[in-house]
Amino acid sequence: MRAAILTVAISCANIGTIRILSRSQLLKETSVESSIFGKMGDGADVELFTLKNARGTTAKIISYGATLQGLWMPDRTNKFGDVVLGFDDLKGYLGPHPYFGGTIGRFANRIARGKFTLDGREYALALNDGANTLHGGRQGFNRKVWKGEIVKGPRTASAKFTYVSTDGEEGFPGTLAVTVVYALTDEDELKIDYTARTDKATPLNLTNHSYFNLAGKGDILSHVLQLNADQYTPVDPTLIPTGEIVPVKGTPLDFTQPTAIGARIGQFAGNPSGYDHNFVLNDANGQLKFAARLRDPASGRQMEVWTTEPGVQLYSGNFLDGTIQGKGGVAYQKHAALCLETQHYPDSVNHPNFPSTILRPGSVFHQETILKFSAR
Ligand code: BGC
């Protein structure tokens, strides 16, 4: 009987691979579709790319900001839920919001007083976070229309986004060509792959700013997190790193064992009023490594984060206060979601003891982050 339900499928692209799929899985095909999401004020189209795998898992990315707009993942009963915050329409993304799902560049997180010196020359950036520069300045990569295209490949649904940042944009040197590829595999992995080239030396720190809530509703205080990080980079009251790298042991930042976000979050007073810290990933060497595991006990959904980056910013949505209405008209309250932004350490350009973020002409920047989803 079982043989009747199971069918052996031989992948044509790779004759050596034999996969066993259920009949319902075989009925669905991995697909990528594009449609128009909205129009910019100047009439330019913003496209929506819908990546769907054989299980029905879906990732939606818009070309405005190369933004992850939706991510529909099954729970332990195979019920799909959207696990990222965002908006139903372009108007929401064009309005004020804290970087929901966007591709962040040219420099993720903060640069102190928007200043750095490179090869003997001082650069001054646009300031947009008090006296500091945050997430690339006033019009970071998350506020640009990228060129999007469908990429065909076996058992993976992909879309590629490209953007050319001009010399001097937001104060950064060099013309920088950036590519971000989102790929959804049949194993419910979302791979985000970045490459970049420049014609002048420039600081570069790219990340994705998705706000995750694996329950698809409520807050993330009962989500359980584990981080592969024994150390973090302390910050001053304006959230600029002091330059130290200190152990997490004995602090509420110790996530070396799985711990609920809400268990110790009350210990933060002032700024940050919750988690907003860069963790130093253990043994980072530019190769893909395990960084984090986030689990929602209620839905059974789990997300693992793997990255080539040396750091991850855990941000627990401290500045969300219910004033932003997102998808389905839901008002996003404090701790409605959390971010795990794989990155180089904040303000690296001003801390020679942090791993370098300088990209030089002739070198190709490469970064990969994989989000691996499952439910049990
Ligand atoms: C930063 C926070 C900031 C948030 C949204 C995070 O990456 O660490 O301080 O409030 O982004 O802007």
GROMACS .gro file of C-alpha atoms and ligand atoms in nm:
model
  388
    1MET     CA    1   0.000   0.000   0.000
    2ARG     CA    2   0.284   0.228   0.100
    3ALA     CA    3   0.443   0.171  -0.238
    4ALA     CA    4   0.129   0.312  -0.397
    5ILE     CA    5   0.165   0.638  -0.207
    6LEU     CA    6   0.537   0.674  -0.257
    7THR     CA    7   0.683   0.741  -0.595
    8VAL     CA    8   1.047   0.736  -0.687
    9ALA     CA    9   1.155   1.045  -0.873
   10ILE     CA   10   1.482   1.069  -1.058
   11SER     CA   11   1.609   1.420  -1.088
   12CYS     CA   12   1.688   1.486  -1.456
   13ALA     CA   13   1.940   1.756  -1.369
   14ASN     CA   14   2.139   1.513  -1.160
   15ILE     CA   15   2.084   1.154  -1.273
   16GLY     CA   16   2.274   1.019  -0.971
   17THR     CA   17   2.020   1.161  -0.725
   18ILE     CA   18   1.715   0.958  -0.632
   19ARG     CA   19   1.451   1.121  -0.414
   20ILE     CA   20   1.140   0.969  -0.262
   21LEU     CA   21   0.849   1.209  -0.263
   22SER     CA   22   0.488   1.165  -0.156
   23ARG     CA   23   0.223   1.201  -0.427
   24SER     CA   24   0.104   1.533  -0.280
   25GLN     CA   25   0.459   1.667  -0.291
   26LEU     CA   26   0.498   1.562  -0.650
   27LEU     CA   27   0.188   1.752  -0.749
   28LYS     CA   28   0.358   2.076  -0.647
   29GLU     CA   29   0.645   2.222  -0.843
   30THR     CA   30   0.907   2.463  -0.723
   31SER     CA   31   0.817   2.794  -0.884
   32VAL     CA   32   0.912   3.162  -0.906
   33GLU     CA   33   0.669   3.424  -1.027
   34SER     CA   34   0.693   3.799  -1.055
   35SER     CA   35   0.414   4.052  -1.042
   36ILE     CA   36   0.378   4.425  -0.984
   37PHE     CA   37   0.367   4.516  -0.613
   38GLY     CA   38   0.327   4.889  -0.659
   39LYS     CA   39   0.456   5.204  -0.828
   40MET     CA   40   0.703   5.463  -0.704
   41GLY     CA   41   0.618   5.833  -0.723
   42ASP     CA   42   0.814   5.859  -1.051
   43GLY     CA   43   0.616   5.573  -1.204
   44ALA     CA   44   0.886   5.307  -1.162
   45ASP     CA   45   0.746   4.960  -1.098
   46VAL     CA   46   0.821   4.776  -0.778
   47GLU     CA   47   0.805   4.403  -0.842
   48LEU     CA   48   0.707   4.120  -0.611
   49PHE     CA   49   0.890   3.788  -0.655
   50THR     CA   50   0.710   3.487  -0.511
   51LEU     CA   51   0.935   3.187  -0.448
   52LYS     CA   52   0.748   2.865  -0.375
   53ASN     CA   53   0.900   2.524  -0.305
   54ALA     CA   54   0.756   2.174  -0.356
   55ARG     CA   55   0.619   2.174   0.003
   56GLY     CA   56   0.427   2.496  -0.052
   57THR     CA   57   0.662   2.705   0.161
   58THR     CA   58   0.668   3.057   0.020
   59ALA     CA   59   0.907   3.354   0.035
   60LYS     CA   60   0.799   3.690  -0.106
   61ILE     CA   61   1.058   3.952  -0.189
   62ILE     CA   62   0.995   4.300  -0.330
   63SER     CA   63   1.243   4.493  -0.541
   64TYR     CA   64   1.204   4.800  -0.316
   65GLY     CA   65   1.494   4.750  -0.077
   66ALA     CA   66   1.532   4.386  -0.194
   67THR     CA   67   1.298   4.336   0.101
   68LEU     CA   68   1.172   4.005   0.237
   69GLN     CA   69   0.801   4.092   0.248
   70GLY     CA   70   0.656   3.756   0.356
   71LEU     CA   71   0.774   3.411   0.462
   72TRP     CA   72   0.512   3.140   0.493
   73MET     CA   73   0.634   2.841   0.690
   74PRO     CA   74   0.449   2.529   0.812
   75ASP     CA   75   0.401   2.467   1.186
   76ARG     CA   76   0.407   2.120   1.341
   77THR     CA   77   0.052   2.053   1.212
   78ASN     CA   78   0.155   2.168   0.862
   79LYS     CA   79  -0.042   2.492   0.897
   80PHE     CA   80   0.132   2.777   0.714
   81GLY     CA   81   0.194   3.107   0.888
   82ASP     CA   82   0.378   3.425   0.790
   83VAL     CA   83   0.680   3.453   1.020
   84VAL     CA   84   0.805   3.804   0.929
   85LEU     CA   85   0.665   4.151   0.995
   86GLY     CA   86   0.598   4.392   0.709
   87PHE     CA   87   0.325   4.554   0.503
   88ASP     CA   88   0.063   4.437   0.253
   89ASP     CA   89   0.134   4.724   0.014
   90LEU     CA   90   0.413   4.949  -0.110
   91LYS     CA   91   0.267   5.252   0.070
   92GLY     CA   92   0.360   5.090   0.402
   93TYR     CA   93   0.720   5.036   0.295
   94LEU     CA   94   0.751   5.393   0.161
   95GLY     CA   95   0.636   5.536   0.495
   96PRO     CA   96   0.838   5.545   0.818
   97HIS     CA   97   0.921   5.202   0.959
   98PRO     CA   98   1.221   5.036   1.127
   99TYR     CA   99   1.369   4.854   0.825
  100PHE     CA  100   1.115   4.567   0.805
  101GLY     CA  101   1.277   4.289   0.598
  102GLY     CA  102   1.508   4.525   0.408
  103THR     CA  103   1.855   4.469   0.269
  104ILE     CA  104   2.076   4.699   0.476
  105GLY     CA  105   2.376   4.881   0.327
  106ARG     CA  106   2.616   5.034   0.266
  107PHE     CA  107   2.691   4.981   0.634
  108ALA     CA  108   2.468   4.782   0.869
  109ASN     CA  109   2.415   4.922   1.221
  110ARG     CA  110   2.588   5.234   1.353
  111ILE     CA  111   2.891   5.442   1.261
  112ALA     CA  112   2.986   5.680   1.542
  113ARG     CA  113   2.917   6.046   1.451
  114GLY     CA  114   2.899   5.930   1.086
  115LYS     CA  115   3.276   5.963   1.058
  116PHE     CA  116   3.563   5.737   0.964
  117THR     CA  117   3.913   5.769   0.821
  118LEU     CA  118   4.022   5.548   0.533
  119ASP     CA  119   4.365   5.558   0.369
  120GLY     CA  120   4.435   5.891   0.543
  121ARG     CA  121   4.117   6.066   0.432
  122GLU     CA  122   3.826   6.149   0.664
  123TYR     CA  123   3.474   6.083   0.538
  124ALA     CA  124   3.152   6.235   0.676
  125LEU     CA  125   2.828   6.043   0.628
  126ALA     CA  126   2.464   6.141   0.641
  127LEU     CA  127   2.346   6.133   1.006
  128ASN     CA  128   2.010   5.972   1.077
  129ASP     CA  129   2.028   5.839   1.434
  130GLY     CA  130   2.095   6.136   1.660
  131ALA     CA  131   2.464   6.216   1.607
  132ASN     CA  132   2.531   5.878   1.441
  133THR     CA  133   2.473   5.703   1.109
  134LEU     CA  134   2.243   5.399   1.124
  135HIS     CA  135   2.196   5.132   0.855
  136GLY     CA  136   2.356   5.325   0.570
  137GLY     CA  137   2.216   5.674   0.636
  138ARG     CA  138   1.901   5.860   0.533
  139GLN     CA  139   1.838   5.659   0.215
  140GLY     CA  140   2.005   5.326   0.273
  141PHE     CA  141   1.987   5.030   0.033
  142ASN     CA  142   1.651   4.937   0.191
  143ARG     CA  143   1.505   5.257   0.039
  144LYS     CA  144   1.627   5.195  -0.319
  145VAL     CA  145   1.451   5.020  -0.606
  146TRP     CA  146   1.667   4.722  -0.702
  147LYS     CA  147   1.656   4.543  -1.037
  148GLY     CA  148   1.499   4.204  -0.979
  149GLU     CA  149   1.508   3.893  -1.197
  150ILE     CA  150   1.402   3.532  -1.178
  151VAL     CA  151   1.681   3.275  -1.160
  152LYS     CA  152   1.599   2.922  -1.272
  153GLY     CA  153   1.767   2.626  -1.104
  154PRO     CA  154   1.690   2.267  -1.004
  155ARG     CA  155   1.485   2.221  -0.683
  156THR     CA  156   1.547   2.581  -0.578
  157ALA     CA  157   1.335   2.888  -0.639
  158SER     CA  158   1.553   3.198  -0.667
  159ALA     CA  159   1.538   3.568  -0.741
  160LYS     CA  160   1.837   3.795  -0.792
  161PHE     CA  161   1.848   4.167  -0.708
  162THR     CA  162   2.111   4.413  -0.820
  163TYR     CA  163   2.181   4.772  -0.722
  164VAL     CA  164   2.458   5.016  -0.808
  165SER     CA  165   2.537   5.261  -0.530
  166THR     CA  166   2.700   5.574  -0.669
  167ASP     CA  167   3.031   5.724  -0.555
  168GLY     CA  168   2.952   5.958  -0.265
  169GLU     CA  169   2.605   5.817  -0.193
  170GLU     CA  170   2.524   5.901   0.172
  171GLY     CA  171   2.891   6.007   0.194
  172PHE     CA  172   3.046   5.665   0.115
  173PRO     CA  173   3.336   5.644  -0.133
  174GLY     CA  174   3.332   5.444  -0.455
  175THR     CA  175   3.078   5.311  -0.700
  176LEU     CA  176   2.960   4.984  -0.550
  177ALA     CA  177   2.775   4.715  -0.745
  178VAL     CA  178   2.580   4.483  -0.515
  179THR     CA  179   2.394   4.161  -0.586
  180VAL     CA  180   2.165   3.978  -0.346
  181VAL     CA  181   2.023   3.637  -0.437
  182TYR     CA  182   1.739   3.487  -0.235
  183ALA     CA  183   1.703   3.110  -0.290
  184LEU     CA  184   1.434   2.890  -0.136
  185THR     CA  185   1.517   2.518  -0.135
  186ASP     CA  186   1.282   2.222  -0.110
  187GLU     CA  187   1.424   2.165   0.240
  188ASP     CA  188   1.270   2.494   0.364
  189GLU     CA  189   1.599   2.681   0.367
  190LEU     CA  190   1.610   3.044   0.263
  191LYS     CA  191   1.960   3.127   0.143
  192ILE     CA  192   2.061   3.492   0.115
  193ASP     CA  193   2.380   3.538  -0.083
  194TYR     CA  194   2.550   3.876  -0.127
  195THR     CA  195   2.831   3.977  -0.361
  196ALA     CA  196   2.976   4.324  -0.422
  197ARG     CA  197   3.252   4.500  -0.612
  198THR     CA  198   3.380   4.855  -0.578
  199ASP     CA  199   3.601   5.094  -0.776
  200LYS     CA  200   3.737   5.273  -0.463
  201ALA     CA  201   3.808   5.140  -0.114
  202THR     CA  202   3.488   5.155   0.093
  203PRO     CA  203   3.348   5.023   0.419
  204LEU     CA  204   3.085   4.758   0.354
  205ASN     CA  205   2.858   4.575   0.596
  206LEU     CA  206   2.546   4.412   0.454
  207THR     CA  207   2.262   4.237   0.633
  208ASN     CA  208   1.896   4.152   0.609
  209HIS     CA  209   1.670   4.323   0.863
  210SER     CA  210   1.382   4.076   0.889
  211TYR     CA  211   1.170   4.081   1.204
  212PHE     CA  212   1.085   3.720   1.293
  213ASN     CA  213   0.791   3.595   1.493
  214LEU     CA  214   0.774   3.218   1.448
  215ALA     CA  215   0.424   3.207   1.599
  216GLY     CA  216   0.302   3.451   1.334
  217LYS     CA  217   0.124   3.652   1.606
  218GLY     CA  218   0.163   3.797   1.956
  219ASP     CA  219   0.513   3.858   2.093
  220ILE     CA  220   0.842   3.670   2.091
  221LEU     CA  221   0.903   3.661   2.469
  222SER     CA  222   0.843   3.285   2.487
  223HIS     CA  223   1.060   3.211   2.183
  224VAL     CA  224   1.366   3.013   2.289
  225LEU     CA  225   1.703   3.124   2.154
  226GLN     CA  226   2.045   2.967   2.141
  227LEU     CA  227   2.345   3.160   2.008
  228ASN     CA  228   2.686   3.025   1.914
  229ALA     CA  229   2.850   3.321   2.088
  230ASP     CA  230   3.061   3.331   2.404
  231GLN     CA  231   3.128   3.706   2.371
  232TYR     CA  232   2.963   4.031   2.273
  233THR     CA  233   3.058   4.393   2.199
  234PRO     CA  234   2.935   4.628   2.479
  235VAL     CA  235   2.792   4.967   2.377
  236ASP     CA  236   2.762   5.317   2.521
  237PRO     CA  237   2.419   5.480   2.585
  238THR     CA  238   2.395   5.580   2.214
  239LEU     CA  239   2.449   5.214   2.118
  240ILE     CA  240   2.800   5.272   1.983
  241PRO     CA  241   3.048   4.994   2.070
  242THR     CA  242   3.303   5.083   2.336
  243GLY     CA  243   3.555   4.867   2.144
  244GLU     CA  244   3.568   4.597   2.412
  245ILE     CA  245   3.490   4.232   2.345
  246VAL     CA  246   3.370   4.068   2.666
  247PRO     CA  247   3.228   3.731   2.777
  248VAL     CA  248   2.850   3.682   2.794
  249LYS     CA  249   2.890   3.449   3.092
  250GLY     CA  250   2.702   3.573   3.397
  251THR     CA  251   2.503   3.831   3.197
  252PRO     CA  252   2.149   3.823   3.047
  253LEU     CA  253   2.329   3.792   2.711
  254ASP     CA  254   2.434   3.434   2.777
  255PHE     CA  255   2.238   3.235   2.516
  256THR     CA  256   2.498   2.959   2.493
  257GLN     CA  257   2.219   2.733   2.628
  258PRO     CA  258   1.863   2.759   2.485
  259THR     CA  259   1.686   3.032   2.686
  260ALA     CA  260   1.353   3.212   2.650
  261ILE     CA  261   1.386   3.572   2.530
  262GLY     CA  262   1.153   3.685   2.808
  263ALA     CA  263   1.345   3.509   3.086
  264ARG     CA  264   1.590   3.795   3.151
  265ILE     CA  265   1.477   4.078   2.923
  266GLY     CA  266   1.345   4.271   3.228
  267GLN     CA  267   1.703   4.321   3.343
  268PHE     CA  268   1.757   4.587   3.077
  269ALA     CA  269   1.669   4.941   3.175
  270GLY     CA  270   1.733   5.258   2.975
  271ASN     CA  271   1.878   5.216   2.627
  272PRO     CA  272   1.858   4.946   2.509
  273SER     CA  273   1.530   4.850   2.677
  274GLY     CA  274   1.569   4.490   2.573
  275TYR     CA  275   1.813   4.303   2.350
  276ASP     CA  276   1.998   4.520   2.099
  277HIS     CA  277   2.346   4.372   2.104
  278ASN     CA  278   2.608   4.245   1.865
  279PHE     CA  279   2.722   3.894   1.952
  280VAL     CA  280   3.067   3.776   1.854
  281LEU     CA  281   3.018   3.441   1.681
  282ASN     CA  282   3.255   3.166   1.797
  283ASP     CA  283   3.539   3.065   1.565
  284ALA     CA  284   3.420   3.283   1.275
  285ASN     CA  285   3.655   3.241   0.980
  286GLY     CA  286   3.451   3.344   0.677
  287GLN     CA  287   3.313   2.993   0.627
  288LEU     CA  288   2.947   2.911   0.674
  289LYS     CA  289   2.891   2.833   1.045
  290PHE     CA  290   2.603   2.777   1.283
  291ALA     CA  291   2.507   3.107   1.449
  292ALA     CA  292   2.163   3.076   1.610
  293ARG     CA  293   1.863   2.852   1.672
  294LEU     CA  294   1.528   3.014   1.746
  295ARG     CA  295   1.228   2.804   1.848
  296ASP     CA  296   0.865   2.882   1.919
  297PRO     CA  297   0.742   2.610   2.155
  298ALA     CA  298   0.374   2.684   2.077
  299SER     CA  299   0.381   2.635   1.698
  300GLY     CA  300   0.684   2.406   1.696
  301ARG     CA  301   0.849   2.622   1.429
  302GLN     CA  302   1.225   2.646   1.446
  303MET     CA  303   1.473   2.859   1.254
  304GLU     CA  304   1.845   2.799   1.244
  305VAL     CA  305   2.076   3.073   1.122
  306TRP     CA  306   2.403   2.984   0.950
  307THR     CA  307   2.638   3.254   0.828
  308THR     CA  308   2.981   3.344   0.695
  309GLU     CA  309   2.971   3.664   0.910
  310PRO     CA  310   3.159   3.720   1.238
  311GLY     CA  311   2.864   3.877   1.425
  312VAL     CA  312   2.490   3.874   1.477
  313GLN     CA  313   2.276   4.158   1.613
  314LEU     CA  314   1.997   4.035   1.837
  315TYR     CA  315   1.735   4.310   1.839
  316SER     CA  316   1.414   4.234   2.028
  317GLY     CA  317   1.189   4.497   1.867
  318ASN     CA  318   1.232   4.735   2.163
  319PHE     CA  319   1.132   5.044   1.967
  320LEU     CA  320   0.807   4.895   1.832
  321ASP     CA  321   0.526   5.068   2.022
  322GLY     CA  322   0.200   4.983   1.846
  323THR     CA  323   0.198   5.292   1.624
  324ILE     CA  324   0.283   5.097   1.307
  325GLN     CA  325   0.004   4.892   1.153
  326GLY     CA  326   0.147   4.615   0.943
  327LYS     CA  327   0.011   4.321   0.748
  328GLY     CA  328  -0.358   4.255   0.807
  329GLY     CA  329  -0.385   4.587   0.997
  330VAL     CA  330  -0.203   4.442   1.301
  331ALA     CA  331  -0.047   4.706   1.531
  332TYR     CA  332   0.309   4.591   1.600
  333GLN     CA  333   0.370   4.619   1.976
  334LYS     CA  334   0.700   4.615   2.166
  335HIS     CA  335   0.869   4.272   2.124
  336ALA     CA  336   0.624   4.170   1.846
  337ALA     CA  337   0.925   4.019   1.668
  338LEU     CA  338   1.301   3.991   1.686
  339CYS     CA  339   1.585   4.037   1.441
  340LEU     CA  340   1.896   3.824   1.404
  341GLU     CA  341   2.107   4.041   1.174
  342THR     CA  342   2.418   3.858   1.057
  343GLN     CA  343   2.685   4.123   1.014
  344HIS     CA  344   3.030   4.261   1.087
  345TYR     CA  345   3.041   4.437   1.423
  346PRO     CA  346   2.881   4.783   1.442
  347ASP     CA  347   3.116   5.080   1.391
  348SER     CA  348   3.395   4.844   1.277
  349VAL     CA  349   3.542   5.129   1.070
  350ASN     CA  350   3.639   5.305   1.394
  351HIS     CA  351   3.773   5.000   1.580
  352PRO     CA  352   4.094   4.852   1.437
  353ASN     CA  353   4.062   4.554   1.674
  354PHE     CA  354   3.733   4.447   1.503
  355PRO     CA  355   3.744   4.237   1.181
  356SER     CA  356   3.793   4.466   0.882
  357THR     CA  357   3.494   4.586   0.678
  358ILE     CA  358   3.696   4.752   0.403
  359LEU     CA  359   3.634   4.632   0.047
  360ARG     CA  360   3.902   4.730  -0.205
  361PRO     CA  361   3.892   4.746  -0.585
  362GLY     CA  362   3.981   4.411  -0.739
  363SER     CA  363   3.836   4.210  -0.447
  364VAL     CA  364   3.495   4.047  -0.453
  365PHE     CA  365   3.289   4.073  -0.138
  366HIS     CA  366   3.094   3.759  -0.055
  367GLN     CA  367   2.857   3.686   0.230
  368GLU     CA  368   2.607   3.408   0.278
  369THR     CA  369   2.340   3.357   0.540
  370ILE     CA  370   2.107   3.057   0.546
  371LEU     CA  371   1.783   3.040   0.743
  372LYS     CA  372   1.687   2.675   0.793
  373PHE     CA  373   1.328   2.616   0.895
  374SER     CA  374   1.163   2.308   1.043
  375ALA     CA  375   0.874   2.224   1.277
  376ARG     CA  376   0.821   1.950   1.534
  377BGC     C1  377   1.953   4.825   1.566
  377BGC     C2  378   1.855   4.893   1.658
  377BGC     C3  379   1.757   4.971   1.573
  377BGC     C4  380   1.689   4.873   1.481
  377BGC     C5  381   1.584   4.935   1.392
  377BGC     C6  382   1.878   4.736   1.475
  377BGC     O1  383   1.965   4.677   1.385
  377BGC     O2  384   2.048   4.753   1.638
  377BGC     O3  385   1.922   4.978   1.748
  377BGC     O4  386   1.665   5.036   1.652
  377BGC     O5  387   1.784   4.811   1.402
  377BGC     O6  388   1.620   5.054   1.344
   0.00000   0.00000   0.00000
